[in-house]
Short mmCIF file of N, CA and C in Angstrom, two decimals:
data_model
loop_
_atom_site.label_atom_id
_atom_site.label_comp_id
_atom_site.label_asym_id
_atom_site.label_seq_id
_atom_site.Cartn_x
_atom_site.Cartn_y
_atom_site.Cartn_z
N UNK A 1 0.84 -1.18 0.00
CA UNK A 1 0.00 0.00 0.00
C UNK A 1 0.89 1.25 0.00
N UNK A 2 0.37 2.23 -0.94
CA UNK A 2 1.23 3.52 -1.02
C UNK A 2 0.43 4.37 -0.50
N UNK A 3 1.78 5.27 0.48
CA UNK A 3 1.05 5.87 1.86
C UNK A 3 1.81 7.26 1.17
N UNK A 4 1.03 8.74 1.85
CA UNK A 4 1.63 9.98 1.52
C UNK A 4 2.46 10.27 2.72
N UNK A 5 2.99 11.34 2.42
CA UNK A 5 3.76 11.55 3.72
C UNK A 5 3.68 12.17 5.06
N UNK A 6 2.01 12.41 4.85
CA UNK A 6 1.49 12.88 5.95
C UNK A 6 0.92 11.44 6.85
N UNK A 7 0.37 10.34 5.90
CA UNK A 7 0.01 9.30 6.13
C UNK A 7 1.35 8.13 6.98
N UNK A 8 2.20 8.43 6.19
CA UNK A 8 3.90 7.97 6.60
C UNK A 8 4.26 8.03 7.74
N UNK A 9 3.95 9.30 8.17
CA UNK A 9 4.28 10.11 9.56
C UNK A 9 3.51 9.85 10.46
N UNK A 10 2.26 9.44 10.19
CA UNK A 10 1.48 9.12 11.02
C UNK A 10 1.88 7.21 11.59
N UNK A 11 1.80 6.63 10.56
CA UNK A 11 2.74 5.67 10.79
C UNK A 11 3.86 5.46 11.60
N UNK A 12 4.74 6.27 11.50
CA UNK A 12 5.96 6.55 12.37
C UNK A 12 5.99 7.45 13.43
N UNK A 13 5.13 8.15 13.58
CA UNK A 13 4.62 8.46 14.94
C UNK A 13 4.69 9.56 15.31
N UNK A 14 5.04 10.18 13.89
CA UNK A 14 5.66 11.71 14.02
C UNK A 14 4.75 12.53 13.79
N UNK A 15 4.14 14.05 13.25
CA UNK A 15 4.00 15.49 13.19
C UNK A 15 4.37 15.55 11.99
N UNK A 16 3.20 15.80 10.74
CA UNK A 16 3.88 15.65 9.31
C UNK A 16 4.90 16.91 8.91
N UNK A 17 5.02 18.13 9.73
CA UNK A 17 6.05 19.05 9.74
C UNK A 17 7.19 18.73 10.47
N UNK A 18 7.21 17.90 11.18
CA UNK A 18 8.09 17.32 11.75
C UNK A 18 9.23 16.47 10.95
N UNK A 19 8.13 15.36 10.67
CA UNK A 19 8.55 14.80 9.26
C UNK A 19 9.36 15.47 8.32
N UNK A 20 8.83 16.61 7.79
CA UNK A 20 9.31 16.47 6.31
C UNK A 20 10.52 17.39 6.78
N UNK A 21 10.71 18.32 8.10
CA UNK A 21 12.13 18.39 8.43
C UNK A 21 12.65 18.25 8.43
N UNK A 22 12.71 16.76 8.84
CA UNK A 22 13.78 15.56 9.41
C UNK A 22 13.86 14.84 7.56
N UNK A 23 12.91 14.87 6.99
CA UNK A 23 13.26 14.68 5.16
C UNK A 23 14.64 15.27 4.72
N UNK A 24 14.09 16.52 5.05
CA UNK A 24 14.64 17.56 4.47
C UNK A 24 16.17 17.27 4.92
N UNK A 25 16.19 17.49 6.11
CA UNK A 25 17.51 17.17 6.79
C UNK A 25 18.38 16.28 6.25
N UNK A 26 17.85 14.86 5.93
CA UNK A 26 18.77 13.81 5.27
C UNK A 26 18.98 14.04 3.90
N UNK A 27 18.23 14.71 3.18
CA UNK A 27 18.54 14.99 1.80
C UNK A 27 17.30 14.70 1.08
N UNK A 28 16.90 13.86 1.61
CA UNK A 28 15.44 13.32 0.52
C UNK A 28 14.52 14.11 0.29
N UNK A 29 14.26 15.20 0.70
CA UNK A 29 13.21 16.00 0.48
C UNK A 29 14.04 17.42 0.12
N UNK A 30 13.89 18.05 -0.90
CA UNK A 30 14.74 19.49 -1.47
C UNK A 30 14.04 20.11 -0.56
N UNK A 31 14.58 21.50 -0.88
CA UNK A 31 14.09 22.48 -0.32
C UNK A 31 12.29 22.90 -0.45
N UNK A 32 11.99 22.37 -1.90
CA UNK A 32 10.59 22.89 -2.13
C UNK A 32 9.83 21.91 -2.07
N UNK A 33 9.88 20.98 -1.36
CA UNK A 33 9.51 19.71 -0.67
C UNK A 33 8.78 18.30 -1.76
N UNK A 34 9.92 18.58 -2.98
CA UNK A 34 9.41 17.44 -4.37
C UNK A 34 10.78 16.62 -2.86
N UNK A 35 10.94 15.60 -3.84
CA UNK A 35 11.93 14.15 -4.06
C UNK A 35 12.95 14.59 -4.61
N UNK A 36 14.10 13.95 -3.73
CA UNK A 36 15.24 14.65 -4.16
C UNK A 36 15.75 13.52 -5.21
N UNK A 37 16.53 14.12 -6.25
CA UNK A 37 16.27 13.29 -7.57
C UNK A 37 17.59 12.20 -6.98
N UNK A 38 18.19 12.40 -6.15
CA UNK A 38 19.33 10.91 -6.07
C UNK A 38 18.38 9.79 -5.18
N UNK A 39 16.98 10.55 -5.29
CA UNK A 39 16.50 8.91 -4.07
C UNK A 39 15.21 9.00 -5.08
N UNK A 40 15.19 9.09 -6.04
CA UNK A 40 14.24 8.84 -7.49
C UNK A 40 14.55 7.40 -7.59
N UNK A 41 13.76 6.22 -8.14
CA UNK A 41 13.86 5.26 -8.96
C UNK A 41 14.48 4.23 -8.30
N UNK A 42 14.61 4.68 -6.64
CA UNK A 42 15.21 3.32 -5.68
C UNK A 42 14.15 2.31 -5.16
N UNK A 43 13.20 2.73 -5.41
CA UNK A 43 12.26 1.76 -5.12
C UNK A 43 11.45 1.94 -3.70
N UNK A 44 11.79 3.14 -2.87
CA UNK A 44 11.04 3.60 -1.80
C UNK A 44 10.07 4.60 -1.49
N UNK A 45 10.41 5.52 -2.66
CA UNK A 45 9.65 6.79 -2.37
C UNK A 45 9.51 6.65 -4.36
N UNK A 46 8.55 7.67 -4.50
CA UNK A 46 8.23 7.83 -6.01
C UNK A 46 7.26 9.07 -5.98
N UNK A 47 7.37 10.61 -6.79
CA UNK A 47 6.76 11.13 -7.09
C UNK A 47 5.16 10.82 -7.80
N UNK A 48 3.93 11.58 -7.22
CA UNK A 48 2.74 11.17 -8.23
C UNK A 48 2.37 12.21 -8.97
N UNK A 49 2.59 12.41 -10.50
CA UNK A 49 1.94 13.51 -10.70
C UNK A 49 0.37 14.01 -10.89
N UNK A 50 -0.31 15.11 -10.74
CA UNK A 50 -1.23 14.75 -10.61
C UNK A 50 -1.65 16.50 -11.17
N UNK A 51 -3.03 16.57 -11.28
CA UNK A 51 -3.17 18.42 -11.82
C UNK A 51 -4.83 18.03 -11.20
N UNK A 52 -4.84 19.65 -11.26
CA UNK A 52 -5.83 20.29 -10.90
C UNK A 52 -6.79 21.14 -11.72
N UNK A 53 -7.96 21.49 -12.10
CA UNK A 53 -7.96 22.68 -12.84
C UNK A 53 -8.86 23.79 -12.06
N UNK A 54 -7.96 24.80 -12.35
CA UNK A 54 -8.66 26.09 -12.16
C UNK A 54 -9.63 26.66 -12.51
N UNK A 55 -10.88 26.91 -12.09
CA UNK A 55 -12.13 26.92 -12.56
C UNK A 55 -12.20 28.70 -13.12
N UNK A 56 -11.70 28.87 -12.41
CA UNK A 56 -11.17 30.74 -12.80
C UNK A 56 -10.60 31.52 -13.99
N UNK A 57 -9.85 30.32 -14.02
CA UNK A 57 -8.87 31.23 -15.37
C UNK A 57 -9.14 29.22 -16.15
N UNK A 58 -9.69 28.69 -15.92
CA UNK A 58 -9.78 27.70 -17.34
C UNK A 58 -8.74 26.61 -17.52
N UNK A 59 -7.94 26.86 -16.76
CA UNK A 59 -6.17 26.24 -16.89
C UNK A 59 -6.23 25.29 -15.54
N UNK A 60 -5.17 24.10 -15.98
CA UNK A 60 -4.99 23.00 -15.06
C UNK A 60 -3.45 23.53 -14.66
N UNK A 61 -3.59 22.90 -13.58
CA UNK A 61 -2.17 23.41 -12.30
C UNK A 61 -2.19 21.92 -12.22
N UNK A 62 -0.82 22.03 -12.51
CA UNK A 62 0.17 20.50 -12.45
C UNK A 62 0.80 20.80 -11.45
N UNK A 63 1.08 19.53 -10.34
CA UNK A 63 1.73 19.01 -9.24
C UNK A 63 2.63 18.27 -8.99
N UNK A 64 3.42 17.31 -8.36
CA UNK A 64 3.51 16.23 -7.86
C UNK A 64 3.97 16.02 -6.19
N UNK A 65 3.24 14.36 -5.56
CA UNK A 65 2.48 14.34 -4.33
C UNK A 65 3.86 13.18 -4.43
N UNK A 66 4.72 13.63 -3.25
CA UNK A 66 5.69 12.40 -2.68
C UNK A 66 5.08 10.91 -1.98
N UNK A 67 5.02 9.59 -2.68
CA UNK A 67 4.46 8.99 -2.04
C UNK A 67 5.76 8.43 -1.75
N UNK A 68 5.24 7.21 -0.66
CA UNK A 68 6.14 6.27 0.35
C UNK A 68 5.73 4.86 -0.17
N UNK A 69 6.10 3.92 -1.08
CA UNK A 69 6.12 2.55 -0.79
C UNK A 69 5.89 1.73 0.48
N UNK A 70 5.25 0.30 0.34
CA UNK A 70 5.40 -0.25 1.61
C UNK A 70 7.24 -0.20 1.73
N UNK A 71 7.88 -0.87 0.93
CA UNK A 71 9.53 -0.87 1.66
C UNK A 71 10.13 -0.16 2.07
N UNK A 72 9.76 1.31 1.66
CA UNK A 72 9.93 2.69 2.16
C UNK A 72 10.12 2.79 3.44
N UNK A 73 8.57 2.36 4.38
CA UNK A 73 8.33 2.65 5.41
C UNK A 73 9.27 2.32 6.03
N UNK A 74 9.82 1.25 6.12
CA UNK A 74 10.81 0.19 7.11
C UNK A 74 12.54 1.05 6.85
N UNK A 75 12.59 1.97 5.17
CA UNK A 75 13.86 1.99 4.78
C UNK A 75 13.69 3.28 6.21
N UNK A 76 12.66 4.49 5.80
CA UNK A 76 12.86 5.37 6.30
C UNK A 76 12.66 5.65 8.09
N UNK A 77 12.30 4.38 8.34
CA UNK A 77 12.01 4.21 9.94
C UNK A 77 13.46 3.90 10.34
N UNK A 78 13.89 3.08 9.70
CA UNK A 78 15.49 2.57 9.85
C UNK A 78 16.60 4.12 9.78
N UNK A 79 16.54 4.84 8.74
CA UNK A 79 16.64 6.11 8.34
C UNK A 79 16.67 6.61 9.73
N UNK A 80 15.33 6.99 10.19
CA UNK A 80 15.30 8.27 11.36
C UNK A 80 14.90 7.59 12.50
N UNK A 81 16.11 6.29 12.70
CA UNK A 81 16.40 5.36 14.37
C UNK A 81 15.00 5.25 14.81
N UNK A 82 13.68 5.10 14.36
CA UNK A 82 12.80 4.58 15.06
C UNK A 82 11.84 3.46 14.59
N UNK A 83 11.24 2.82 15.59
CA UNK A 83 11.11 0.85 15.73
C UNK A 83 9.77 1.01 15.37
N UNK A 84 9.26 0.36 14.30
CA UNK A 84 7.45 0.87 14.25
C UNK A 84 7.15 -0.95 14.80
N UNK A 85 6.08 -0.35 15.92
CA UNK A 85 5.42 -2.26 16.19
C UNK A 85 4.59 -2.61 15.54
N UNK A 86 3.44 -2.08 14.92
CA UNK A 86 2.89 -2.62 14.25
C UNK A 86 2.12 -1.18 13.28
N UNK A 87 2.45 -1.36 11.81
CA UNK A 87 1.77 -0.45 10.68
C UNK A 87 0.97 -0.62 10.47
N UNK A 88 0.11 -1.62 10.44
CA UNK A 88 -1.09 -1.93 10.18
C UNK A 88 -2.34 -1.54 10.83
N UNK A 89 -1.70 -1.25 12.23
CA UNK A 89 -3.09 -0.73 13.25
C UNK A 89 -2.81 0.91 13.05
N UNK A 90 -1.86 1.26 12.61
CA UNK A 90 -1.46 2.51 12.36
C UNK A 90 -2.18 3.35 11.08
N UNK A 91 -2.52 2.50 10.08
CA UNK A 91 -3.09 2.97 9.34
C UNK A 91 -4.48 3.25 8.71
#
C-alpha cells in the first residue's frame, strides 16, 4: 500500500512538519519539498503527478504528491532510528 507523507508520519509516529524536516535534513526531500532526484527510482519513495484545474482562469495546475512505498516505510524508519510495532493498526 502507497502511503503519503502525511500518512507515513502518522505511521511513524511523528507530526507531518516534523517529518518532512527531518526529510529535508537527510537529503530526501529538497528544499521545495518534491523528491530529491538521487533517491528517485530506488524503489522507496516515487513522485505522483497529478493536476488540478482552475475553474477561474480555465487552466490545469500540475503538481507532484511524494508517495512512500510499503519498503519505504521500514527503509525510512530505519533512516530516522525509530522501531514501528505494528503499521497496520497505524493505518
Amino acid at each position: 500500500m502507497n502511503r503519503t507523507l502525511d500518512e507515513t508520519a502518522a505511521v511513524l509516529g511523528l507530526k507531518p512538519r516534523a517529518f518532512r524536516a527531518r526529510l529535508r535534513e537527510l537529503g530526501i526531500l529538497n528544499t521545495s519539498g518534491d523528491l530529491a532526484s538521487q533517491h528517485r527510482d530506488r524503489g522507496y519513495l516515487y513522485s505522483d503527478p497529478r493536476s488540478t484545474l482552475i475553474p477561474s482562469i480555465n487552466k490545469y495546475r500540475h503538481y507532484a504528491v511524494v508517495m512512500v512505498k510499503e519498503e519505504g516505510i521500514d527503509w525510512l524508519a530505519k533512516k530516522l532510528g525509530i522501531t514501528i510495532t505494528n503499521k497496520d493498526a497505524a493505518a
